[in-house]
Amino acid sequence: MKNLPFGADEYAARLHKVRAEMSVRGLDALFVTDPSNMAWLTGYDGWSFYVHQGVLLTQSGDPIWWGRAMDAAGAVRTTYLQADHIIGYDDTYVQNPAKHPMATLAALFHDQGLATARIGVEMDNYYFSAAAFLALQAGLGQATLIDATALANWQRAVKSATEISYMRAAALIVEKMHATIREKAEPGMRKNDLIADIYHASVTGVDDYWGDYPAIVPMAPSGADATAPHLTWDNSPLKSGESTFFEISGTYRRYHCPQSRTLFLGKVPQKYLDAQSAVQEATAVGLAAARPGALCEDVAHAFNSRLQKLGYAKDSRCGYPIGLSYPPDWGERTMSFRAGDKTVLEPGMTFHFMPALWLDDGGLETTESILITENGAQCLCNTPRELVVKG
Amino acid sequence: MKNLPFGADEYAARLHKVRAEMSVRGLDALFVTDPSNMAWLTGYDGWSFYVHQGVLLTQSGDPIWWGRAMDAAGAVRTTYLQADHIIGYDDTYVQNPAKHPMATLAALFHDQGLATARIGVEMDNYYFSAAAFLALQAGLGQATLIDATALANWQRAVKSATEISYMRAAALIVEKMHATIREKAEPGMRKNDLIADIYHASVTGVDDYWGDYPAIVPMAPSGADATAPHLTWDNSPLKSGESTFFEISGTYRRYHCPQSRTLFLGKVPQKYLDAQSAVQEATAVGLAAARPGALCEDVAHAFNSRLQKLGYAKDSRCGYPIGLSYPPDWGERTMSFRAGDKTVLEPGMTFHFMPALWLDDGGLETTESILITENGAQCLCNTPRELVVKG
């Protein structure tokens, strides 16, 4: 491919930011396993994160991609790295209880002059298992592993102009996905047939903005199942008198724009109208609070206090940062809109504002992906914010 | 939902198998974080594995589901567990560097009388991070954590009749997906438009066999990109003179039937015809070796020695077990078809036989999902095994 999503300057700027933070923390090297961080630093893009792999960064030179030998070809195809910065371990290390690939990484650290270094690792990441940590540590000798969970993720918080343009492309795609739901959903339609149409819309994309796979598949529970936030789909027919929420994302070049809307087939009970109205009002207040200089917790407080005043309670966070992601999460896992989070909002930050309410007999999700601008929060999508009522 | 995919007897049999192995290893309890093991033991089905969660099993009584409080509703909806066996931790523990949810799991161990127990954990699993291990260990007191990676996965190796019926349904779906490629692919078609059609076919499913999401998205590289095994797609047009392989899976109720085929647009170069012919011949020999009583390495040896005789070499494993899976892997991560793997094949085991060849200028994947029967390997799909040649 070598059709890298960003120019050399942008990758250089990213390395610079990460290295500055490494210096602050006294790290000689950083080994990232989060596929989003690997991609953000080098361009690497492949579904190979089910085996152990990562990117090693020191204070100078290009990063080193390390992974399964067969995936080295993918690193050659998708990163700006020269072949001597792409290191593969042989296939006998793959899913083999008798030997762990991290032994080869420890050897690589040694070869790179890191035998006594302080090396940051992402201790709380899906792709750095407990066994990986212990195997790496066992092979290390005098080097020290330091927890650097989310060090790189934090550097991704403020988006560049190109990143924002990709998220706006993803926004166009998710608008089209929601338009597909409005157009196609009707009582009796099998849920999976509607999901098939949503997938088709998302991957086709909008004009030249082709659709990539989202880091989370569509979540689309109906009725009582919608009291739970993370159920997916089956072939049950859509029913009159039931709500279904669709938490879905448009995705362009691995950048996400998630957005949820709730469909109600038939006459909407007053209870749902009241809840939706309260969420809308609290959302407006929450979004108004999402201004540069405000803290993450200010947004949560503005939203939650209005919601409580209107008679509703939500005990989970109401937003998290988004951008470049790989499964299983489209969030960046740094700040959250919740009490106690004192992170200061800056222009260029992007969030999924997530004022979902799960009621006792169903769920309501009407969410927005937002960009913090000098003038406050800007919604990335124009999808109508009301309940989708049909049938 | 409570539309559990298996009856009470089957879940009971699974618990029995796992407990027997726990006894062999002297474990008082087992905590599984692999979403496939969670689902296999309890029915739990939700896209919530991006936060810390798991299932705790002791030698008696129902298992306990433990996870984020908001996902407890999903456990109520999808498992056979009673409410008092579903334990949620509050949302402030989610992706919060200041406190780790594993502290609440350690407390749960204590409450369950496991204060001095030997507790198995899946040390090398995506969803049990290094930080999770250390946080759990710090809260444990006198209990001991023992590596039980893949303990439950091994019990899943031999499939029940119902599991096999689900995999046969997934086989029908992947046949339809490959038929869609044969029907739709043509020079100039944007790759993402073809992927959209493949997704649509997969999620629509076949009759009552509705399509679930696969644990790996379609991998579909063309030309030089197909020298790498795990690249996905973009909007490049399909080109005459290029091969594209499609490694895809049908999925029914989380059970997988992966299968790869290679498309060539235009006149196929002799080099590809020769390679394909060699792979076909070696595949037939490999499949013939996959009989009850044979070892995993026998299959690899049969395949590789014939392939070498024909002038080709493959240095990666040529198969792995499949079944129930969640992202990021549709393999079971136990045995492999490769030298040194002495696992004995048994009737009811299911594998993705994966004789892929990556050449210097492209790739060839013609793979089969197989069931080991008393009479040898049976292919789950009837997809024609030749190259797909069009345009």
PDB file of C-alpha atoms in Angstrom, chain B residues 20-254:
ATOM      1  CA  ALA B  20     -12.278 -32.162  36.315  1.00  0.00           C
ATOM      2  CA  GLU B  21      -9.252 -30.438  34.806  1.00  0.00           C
ATOM      3  CA  MET B  22      -9.187 -27.958  37.687  1.00  0.00           C
ATOM      4  CA  SER B  23      -8.981 -30.933  40.056  1.00  0.00           C
ATOM      5  CA  VAL B  24      -6.120 -32.444  38.094  1.00  0.00           C
ATOM      6  CA  ARG B  25      -4.245 -29.198  38.482  1.00  0.00           C
ATOM      7  CA  GLY B  26      -5.202 -28.698  42.104  1.00  0.00           C
ATOM      8  CA  LEU B  27      -7.152 -25.504  41.507  1.00  0.00           C
ATOM      9  CA  ASP B  28      -9.851 -24.418  43.942  1.00  0.00           C
ATOM     10  CA  ALA B  29     -11.180 -21.856  41.506  1.00  0.00           C
ATOM     11  CA  LEU B  30     -10.747 -20.652  37.957  1.00  0.00           C
ATOM     12  CA  PHE B  31     -11.234 -17.086  36.775  1.00  0.00           C
ATOM     13  CA  VAL B  32     -11.660 -16.851  32.986  1.00  0.00           C
ATOM     14  CA  THR B  33     -11.405 -13.573  31.091  1.00  0.00           C
ATOM     15  CA  ASP B  34     -11.427 -14.962  27.556  1.00  0.00           C
ATOM     16  CA  PRO B  35     -14.859 -13.872  26.255  1.00  0.00           C
ATOM     17  CA  SER B  36     -15.142 -17.192  24.425  1.00  0.00           C
ATOM     18  CA  ASN B  37     -14.689 -19.095  27.665  1.00  0.00           C
ATOM     19  CA  MET B  38     -17.130 -16.788  29.451  1.00  0.00           C
ATOM     20  CA  ALA B  39     -19.734 -17.459  26.758  1.00  0.00           C
ATOM     21  CA  TRP B  40     -19.034 -21.182  26.589  1.00  0.00           C
ATOM     22  CA  LEU B  41     -19.478 -21.573  30.348  1.00  0.00           C
ATOM     23  CA  THR B  42     -22.405 -19.231  30.979  1.00  0.00           C
ATOM     24  CA  GLY B  43     -23.902 -18.024  27.675  1.00  0.00           C
ATOM     25  CA  TYR B  44     -22.702 -14.462  28.265  1.00  0.00           C
ATOM     26  CA  ASP B  45     -22.745 -12.554  25.000  1.00  0.00           C
ATOM     27  CA  GLY B  46     -21.998  -8.852  24.765  1.00  0.00           C
ATOM     28  CA  TRP B  47     -19.362  -6.497  23.376  1.00  0.00           C
ATOM     29  CA  SER B  48     -18.125  -5.522  26.831  1.00  0.00           C
ATOM     30  CA  PHE B  49     -14.706  -7.189  26.779  1.00  0.00           C
ATOM     31  CA  TYR B  50     -13.054  -3.795  26.362  1.00  0.00           C
ATOM     32  CA  VAL B  51     -13.439  -3.401  30.132  1.00  0.00           C
ATOM     33  CA  HIS B  52     -12.214  -5.846  32.770  1.00  0.00           C
ATOM     34  CA  GLN B  53     -14.639  -8.702  33.362  1.00  0.00           C
ATOM     35  CA  GLY B  54     -14.650 -12.456  33.778  1.00  0.00           C
ATOM     36  CA  VAL B  55     -16.346 -15.565  35.075  1.00  0.00           C
ATOM     37  CA  LEU B  56     -15.359 -17.220  38.355  1.00  0.00           C
ATOM     38  CA  LEU B  57     -15.838 -20.947  38.748  1.00  0.00           C
ATOM     39  CA  THR B  58     -15.303 -23.020  41.869  1.00  0.00           C
ATOM     40  CA  GLN B  59     -15.895 -26.735  42.363  1.00  0.00           C
ATOM     41  CA  SER B  60     -19.591 -26.327  43.144  1.00  0.00           C
ATOM     42  CA  GLY B  61     -22.572 -24.179  42.330  1.00  0.00           C
ATOM     43  CA  ASP B  62     -23.149 -21.910  39.388  1.00  0.00           C
ATOM     44  CA  PRO B  63     -20.334 -19.742  38.099  1.00  0.00           C
ATOM     45  CA  ILE B  64     -20.234 -16.062  39.014  1.00  0.00           C
ATOM     46  CA  TRP B  65     -20.201 -13.376  36.334  1.00  0.00           C
ATOM     47  CA  TRP B  66     -18.141 -10.334  37.369  1.00  0.00           C
ATOM     48  CA  GLY B  67     -17.862  -7.126  35.354  1.00  0.00           C
ATOM     49  CA  ARG B  68     -18.862  -3.519  34.938  1.00  0.00           C
ATOM     50  CA  ALA B  69     -22.128  -2.705  36.685  1.00  0.00           C
ATOM     51  CA  MET B  70     -23.841  -1.545  33.496  1.00  0.00           C
ATOM     52  CA  ASP B  71     -23.012  -4.872  31.864  1.00  0.00           C
ATOM     53  CA  ALA B  72     -24.615  -6.852  34.674  1.00  0.00           C
ATOM     54  CA  ALA B  73     -27.879  -6.157  32.827  1.00  0.00           C
ATOM     55  CA  GLY B  74     -26.392  -7.925  29.809  1.00  0.00           C
ATOM     56  CA  ALA B  75     -25.439 -10.896  31.975  1.00  0.00           C
ATOM     57  CA  VAL B  76     -29.013 -11.054  33.272  1.00  0.00           C
ATOM     58  CA  ARG B  77     -30.252 -11.043  29.684  1.00  0.00           C
ATOM     59  CA  THR B  78     -27.886 -13.574  28.152  1.00  0.00           C
ATOM     60  CA  THR B  79     -26.805 -16.113  30.801  1.00  0.00           C
ATOM     61  CA  TYR B  80     -28.549 -18.804  32.828  1.00  0.00           C
ATOM     62  CA  LEU B  81     -27.187 -17.253  36.022  1.00  0.00           C
ATOM     63  CA  GLN B  82     -29.413 -16.010  38.824  1.00  0.00           C
ATOM     64  CA  ALA B  83     -29.075 -12.371  39.817  1.00  0.00           C
ATOM     65  CA  ASP B  84     -27.066 -13.201  42.947  1.00  0.00           C
ATOM     66  CA  HIS B  85     -24.379 -14.746  40.729  1.00  0.00           C
ATOM     67  CA  ILE B  86     -23.946 -11.547  38.715  1.00  0.00           C
ATOM     68  CA  ILE B  87     -21.650  -9.008  40.361  1.00  0.00           C
ATOM     69  CA  GLY B  88     -20.988  -5.545  38.936  1.00  0.00           C
ATOM     70  CA  TYR B  89     -18.323  -3.018  39.929  1.00  0.00           C
ATOM     71  CA  ASP B  90     -19.216   0.639  39.819  1.00  0.00           C
ATOM     72  CA  ASP B  91     -18.441   2.822  36.816  1.00  0.00           C
ATOM     73  CA  THR B  92     -15.758   4.880  38.518  1.00  0.00           C
ATOM     74  CA  TYR B  93     -13.439   1.871  38.109  1.00  0.00           C
ATOM     75  CA  VAL B  94     -13.677   2.029  34.319  1.00  0.00           C
ATOM     76  CA  GLN B  95     -10.482   3.154  32.592  1.00  0.00           C
ATOM     77  CA  ASN B  96      -9.473   5.105  35.653  1.00  0.00           C
ATOM     78  CA  PRO B  97      -5.726   5.093  36.391  1.00  0.00           C
ATOM     79  CA  ALA B  98      -6.455   5.921  40.031  1.00  0.00           C
ATOM     80  CA  LYS B  99      -8.129   2.612  40.819  1.00  0.00           C
ATOM     81  CA  HIS B 100      -8.267  -0.785  39.196  1.00  0.00           C
ATOM     82  CA  PRO B 101     -11.398  -2.944  39.024  1.00  0.00           C
ATOM     83  CA  MET B 102      -9.315  -5.985  39.964  1.00  0.00           C
ATOM     84  CA  ALA B 103      -9.371  -4.678  43.510  1.00  0.00           C
ATOM     85  CA  THR B 104     -13.075  -5.509  43.549  1.00  0.00           C
ATOM     86  CA  LEU B 105     -12.394  -8.973  42.157  1.00  0.00           C
ATOM     87  CA  ALA B 106      -9.905  -9.643  44.935  1.00  0.00           C
ATOM     88  CA  ALA B 107     -12.636  -8.683  47.408  1.00  0.00           C
ATOM     89  CA  LEU B 108     -15.037 -11.037  45.655  1.00  0.00           C
ATOM     90  CA  PHE B 109     -12.546 -13.902  45.996  1.00  0.00           C
ATOM     91  CA  HIS B 110     -12.449 -13.186  49.693  1.00  0.00           C
ATOM     92  CA  ASP B 111     -16.243 -13.099  49.954  1.00  0.00           C
ATOM     93  CA  GLN B 112     -16.415 -16.446  48.170  1.00  0.00           C
ATOM     94  CA  GLY B 113     -14.208 -18.131  50.731  1.00  0.00           C
ATOM     95  CA  LEU B 114     -11.192 -18.096  48.449  1.00  0.00           C
ATOM     96  CA  ALA B 115      -8.929 -16.119  50.754  1.00  0.00           C
ATOM     97  CA  THR B 116      -6.312 -18.873  50.797  1.00  0.00           C
ATOM     98  CA  ALA B 117      -7.285 -20.660  47.590  1.00  0.00           C
ATOM     99  CA  ARG B 118      -5.294 -21.678  44.541  1.00  0.00           C
ATOM    100  CA  ILE B 119      -6.964 -19.737  41.750  1.00  0.00           C
ATOM    101  CA  GLY B 120      -6.305 -20.297  38.065  1.00  0.00           C
ATOM    102  CA  VAL B 121      -6.106 -17.251  35.802  1.00  0.00           C
ATOM    103  CA  GLU B 122      -5.550 -16.951  32.052  1.00  0.00           C
ATOM    104  CA  MET B 123      -2.128 -15.337  32.108  1.00  0.00           C
ATOM    105  CA  ASP B 124      -1.761 -15.113  28.335  1.00  0.00           C
ATOM    106  CA  ASN B 125      -5.108 -13.713  27.290  1.00  0.00           C
ATOM    107  CA  TYR B 126      -5.949 -10.382  25.626  1.00  0.00           C
ATOM    108  CA  TYR B 127      -8.348  -9.538  28.387  1.00  0.00           C
ATOM    109  CA  PHE B 128      -6.079 -10.165  31.366  1.00  0.00           C
ATOM    110  CA  SER B 129      -3.509  -7.417  31.199  1.00  0.00           C
ATOM    111  CA  ALA B 130      -0.249  -7.152  33.073  1.00  0.00           C
ATOM    112  CA  ALA B 131      -1.800  -4.423  35.231  1.00  0.00           C
ATOM    113  CA  ALA B 132      -4.846  -6.592  35.935  1.00  0.00           C
ATOM    114  CA  PHE B 133      -2.589  -9.386  37.164  1.00  0.00           C
ATOM    115  CA  LEU B 134      -0.564  -7.119  39.446  1.00  0.00           C
ATOM    116  CA  ALA B 135      -3.644  -5.350  40.825  1.00  0.00           C
ATOM    117  CA  LEU B 136      -5.343  -8.661  41.511  1.00  0.00           C
ATOM    118  CA  GLN B 137      -2.269 -10.110  43.131  1.00  0.00           C
ATOM    119  CA  ALA B 138      -1.833  -7.024  45.315  1.00  0.00           C
ATOM    120  CA  GLY B 139      -5.347  -7.473  46.704  1.00  0.00           C
ATOM    121  CA  LEU B 140      -5.187 -11.213  47.246  1.00  0.00           C
ATOM    122  CA  GLY B 141      -3.649 -11.759  50.600  1.00  0.00           C
ATOM    123  CA  GLN B 142      -3.017 -15.485  51.079  1.00  0.00           C
ATOM    124  CA  ALA B 143      -4.537 -16.763  47.859  1.00  0.00           C
ATOM    125  CA  THR B 144      -2.275 -17.914  45.026  1.00  0.00           C
ATOM    126  CA  LEU B 145      -2.701 -17.205  41.328  1.00  0.00           C
ATOM    127  CA  ILE B 146      -1.771 -20.121  39.069  1.00  0.00           C
ATOM    128  CA  ASP B 147      -1.363 -19.907  35.319  1.00  0.00           C
ATOM    129  CA  ALA B 148      -4.359 -21.626  33.733  1.00  0.00           C
ATOM    130  CA  THR B 149      -4.049 -20.159  30.239  1.00  0.00           C
ATOM    131  CA  ALA B 150      -6.164 -22.173  27.823  1.00  0.00           C
ATOM    132  CA  LEU B 151      -7.368 -24.603  30.487  1.00  0.00           C
ATOM    133  CA  ALA B 152     -10.969 -23.931  29.421  1.00  0.00           C
ATOM    134  CA  ASN B 153     -10.020 -23.580  25.740  1.00  0.00           C
ATOM    135  CA  TRP B 154      -8.727 -27.156  25.746  1.00  0.00           C
ATOM    136  CA  GLN B 155     -12.070 -28.413  27.042  1.00  0.00           C
ATOM    137  CA  ARG B 156     -13.708 -26.782  24.012  1.00  0.00           C
ATOM    138  CA  ALA B 157     -11.646 -28.793  21.517  1.00  0.00           C
ATOM    139  CA  VAL B 158     -14.138 -31.625  20.921  1.00  0.00           C
ATOM    140  CA  LYS B 159     -17.431 -30.185  19.760  1.00  0.00           C
ATOM    141  CA  SER B 160     -20.924 -31.326  20.683  1.00  0.00           C
ATOM    142  CA  ALA B 161     -23.563 -32.142  18.089  1.00  0.00           C
ATOM    143  CA  THR B 162     -25.197 -28.752  18.623  1.00  0.00           C
ATOM    144  CA  GLU B 163     -21.886 -26.945  18.269  1.00  0.00           C
ATOM    145  CA  ILE B 164     -21.201 -28.813  15.037  1.00  0.00           C
ATOM    146  CA  SER B 165     -24.666 -27.876  13.755  1.00  0.00           C
ATOM    147  CA  TYR B 166     -23.844 -24.208  14.408  1.00  0.00           C
ATOM    148  CA  MET B 167     -20.556 -24.559  12.552  1.00  0.00           C
ATOM    149  CA  ARG B 168     -22.381 -26.165   9.633  1.00  0.00           C
ATOM    150  CA  ALA B 169     -24.700 -23.141   9.614  1.00  0.00           C
ATOM    151  CA  ALA B 170     -21.628 -20.880   9.569  1.00  0.00           C
ATOM    152  CA  ALA B 171     -20.316 -23.003   6.679  1.00  0.00           C
ATOM    153  CA  LEU B 172     -23.455 -22.274   4.661  1.00  0.00           C
ATOM    154  CA  ILE B 173     -22.920 -18.586   5.344  1.00  0.00           C
ATOM    155  CA  VAL B 174     -19.281 -18.526   4.247  1.00  0.00           C
ATOM    156  CA  GLU B 175     -20.203 -20.472   1.101  1.00  0.00           C
ATOM    157  CA  LYS B 176     -22.670 -17.698   0.335  1.00  0.00           C
ATOM    158  CA  MET B 177     -19.993 -15.070   0.999  1.00  0.00           C
ATOM    159  CA  HIS B 178     -17.627 -16.733  -1.491  1.00  0.00           C
ATOM    160  CA  ALA B 179     -20.466 -17.080  -3.996  1.00  0.00           C
ATOM    161  CA  THR B 180     -20.984 -13.323  -3.644  1.00  0.00           C
ATOM    162  CA  ILE B 181     -17.329 -12.726  -4.529  1.00  0.00           C
ATOM    163  CA  ARG B 182     -17.586 -15.013  -7.576  1.00  0.00           C
ATOM    164  CA  GLU B 183     -20.717 -13.191  -8.663  1.00  0.00           C
ATOM    165  CA  LYS B 184     -19.775  -9.570  -8.044  1.00  0.00           C
ATOM    166  CA  ALA B 185     -16.019  -9.135  -8.421  1.00  0.00           C
ATOM    167  CA  GLU B 186     -14.863  -7.517 -11.628  1.00  0.00           C
ATOM    168  CA  PRO B 187     -12.029  -5.289 -12.771  1.00  0.00           C
ATOM    169  CA  GLY B 188     -12.549  -1.689 -11.678  1.00  0.00           C
ATOM    170  CA  MET B 189     -14.839  -2.518  -8.768  1.00  0.00           C
ATOM    171  CA  ARG B 190     -13.774  -0.688  -5.626  1.00  0.00           C
ATOM    172  CA  LYS B 191     -12.544  -3.151  -3.027  1.00  0.00           C
ATOM    173  CA  ASN B 192     -14.715  -1.646  -0.284  1.00  0.00           C
ATOM    174  CA  ASP B 193     -17.826  -2.027  -2.428  1.00  0.00           C
ATOM    175  CA  LEU B 194     -17.105  -5.731  -2.751  1.00  0.00           C
ATOM    176  CA  ILE B 195     -16.445  -5.988   0.995  1.00  0.00           C
ATOM    177  CA  ALA B 196     -19.794  -4.247   1.604  1.00  0.00           C
ATOM    178  CA  ASP B 197     -21.498  -6.953  -0.456  1.00  0.00           C
ATOM    179  CA  ILE B 198     -19.627  -9.690   1.429  1.00  0.00           C
ATOM    180  CA  TYR B 199     -20.683  -8.203   4.780  1.00  0.00           C
ATOM    181  CA  HIS B 200     -24.264  -7.940   3.577  1.00  0.00           C
ATOM    182  CA  ALA B 201     -24.275 -11.607   2.561  1.00  0.00           C
ATOM    183  CA  SER B 202     -22.676 -12.663   5.852  1.00  0.00           C
ATOM    184  CA  VAL B 203     -25.039 -10.788   8.177  1.00  0.00           C
ATOM    185  CA  THR B 204     -28.167 -11.611   6.188  1.00  0.00           C
ATOM    186  CA  GLY B 205     -27.109 -15.231   6.519  1.00  0.00           C
ATOM    187  CA  VAL B 206     -28.859 -18.224   5.001  1.00  0.00           C
ATOM    188  CA  ASP B 207     -32.539 -18.740   5.790  1.00  0.00           C
ATOM    189  CA  ASP B 208     -32.904 -18.949   9.564  1.00  0.00           C
ATOM    190  CA  TYR B 209     -29.158 -19.010  10.031  1.00  0.00           C
ATOM    191  CA  TRP B 210     -28.702 -15.291  10.646  1.00  0.00           C
ATOM    192  CA  GLY B 211     -25.189 -13.950  10.446  1.00  0.00           C
ATOM    193  CA  ASP B 212     -23.297 -12.887  13.535  1.00  0.00           C
ATOM    194  CA  TYR B 213     -20.118 -10.778  13.510  1.00  0.00           C
ATOM    195  CA  PRO B 214     -16.890 -12.665  12.863  1.00  0.00           C
ATOM    196  CA  ALA B 215     -14.010 -12.510  15.357  1.00  0.00           C
ATOM    197  CA  ILE B 216     -11.783 -11.228  12.531  1.00  0.00           C
ATOM    198  CA  VAL B 217     -12.944  -8.843   9.810  1.00  0.00           C
ATOM    199  CA  PRO B 218     -12.437  -9.751   6.139  1.00  0.00           C
ATOM    200  CA  MET B 219      -8.807  -9.804   5.092  1.00  0.00           C
ATOM    201  CA  ALA B 220      -8.629  -9.070   1.393  1.00  0.00           C
ATOM    202  CA  PRO B 221      -5.276  -7.816   0.101  1.00  0.00           C
ATOM    203  CA  SER B 222      -4.484  -7.600  -3.624  1.00  0.00           C
ATOM    204  CA  GLY B 223      -1.284  -7.791  -5.641  1.00  0.00           C
ATOM    205  CA  ALA B 224       1.845  -6.984  -3.678  1.00  0.00           C
ATOM    206  CA  ASP B 225      -0.228  -6.334  -0.553  1.00  0.00           C
ATOM    207  CA  ALA B 226      -1.170 -10.017  -0.682  1.00  0.00           C
ATOM    208  CA  THR B 227       2.441 -10.892   0.174  1.00  0.00           C
ATOM    209  CA  ALA B 228       1.265  -9.964   3.695  1.00  0.00           C
ATOM    210  CA  PRO B 229      -1.329 -12.154   5.378  1.00  0.00           C
ATOM    211  CA  HIS B 230      -3.334  -9.771   7.533  1.00  0.00           C
ATOM    212  CA  LEU B 231      -4.124  -6.580   5.617  1.00  0.00           C
ATOM    213  CA  THR B 232      -7.758  -5.591   5.296  1.00  0.00           C
ATOM    214  CA  TRP B 233      -9.161  -3.319   2.557  1.00  0.00           C
ATOM    215  CA  ASP B 234      -9.363   0.176   1.100  1.00  0.00           C
ATOM    216  CA  ASN B 235     -11.095   1.622  -1.955  1.00  0.00           C
ATOM    217  CA  SER B 236      -8.515   0.592  -4.555  1.00  0.00           C
ATOM    218  CA  PRO B 237     -10.166  -0.799  -7.677  1.00  0.00           C
ATOM    219  CA  LEU B 238      -9.732  -4.504  -8.403  1.00  0.00           C
ATOM    220  CA  LYS B 239      -7.205  -4.807 -11.204  1.00  0.00           C
ATOM    221  CA  SER B 240      -6.814  -7.155 -14.102  1.00  0.00           C
ATOM    222  CA  GLY B 241      -3.613  -9.176 -13.730  1.00  0.00           C
ATOM    223  CA  GLU B 242      -3.767  -9.191  -9.930  1.00  0.00           C
ATOM    224  CA  SER B 243      -4.725 -11.781  -7.336  1.00  0.00           C
ATOM    225  CA  THR B 244      -6.733 -10.987  -4.241  1.00  0.00           C
ATOM    226  CA  PHE B 245      -7.280 -13.464  -1.453  1.00  0.00           C
ATOM    227  CA  PHE B 246     -10.314 -13.330   0.782  1.00  0.00           C
ATOM    228  CA  GLU B 247      -9.870 -14.778   4.242  1.00  0.00           C
ATOM    229  CA  ILE B 248     -13.381 -14.595   5.665  1.00  0.00           C
ATOM    230  CA  SER B 249     -15.642 -16.465   8.035  1.00  0.00           C
ATOM    231  CA  GLY B 250     -19.299 -17.241   8.292  1.00  0.00           C
ATOM    232  CA  THR B 251     -20.490 -16.849  11.873  1.00  0.00           C
ATOM    233  CA  TYR B 252     -23.599 -18.222  13.520  1.00  0.00           C
ATOM    234  CA  ARG B 253     -24.277 -17.697  17.211  1.00  0.00           C
ATOM    235  CA  ARG B 254     -20.574 -16.894  17.685  1.00  0.00           C
TER     236      ARG B 254
END
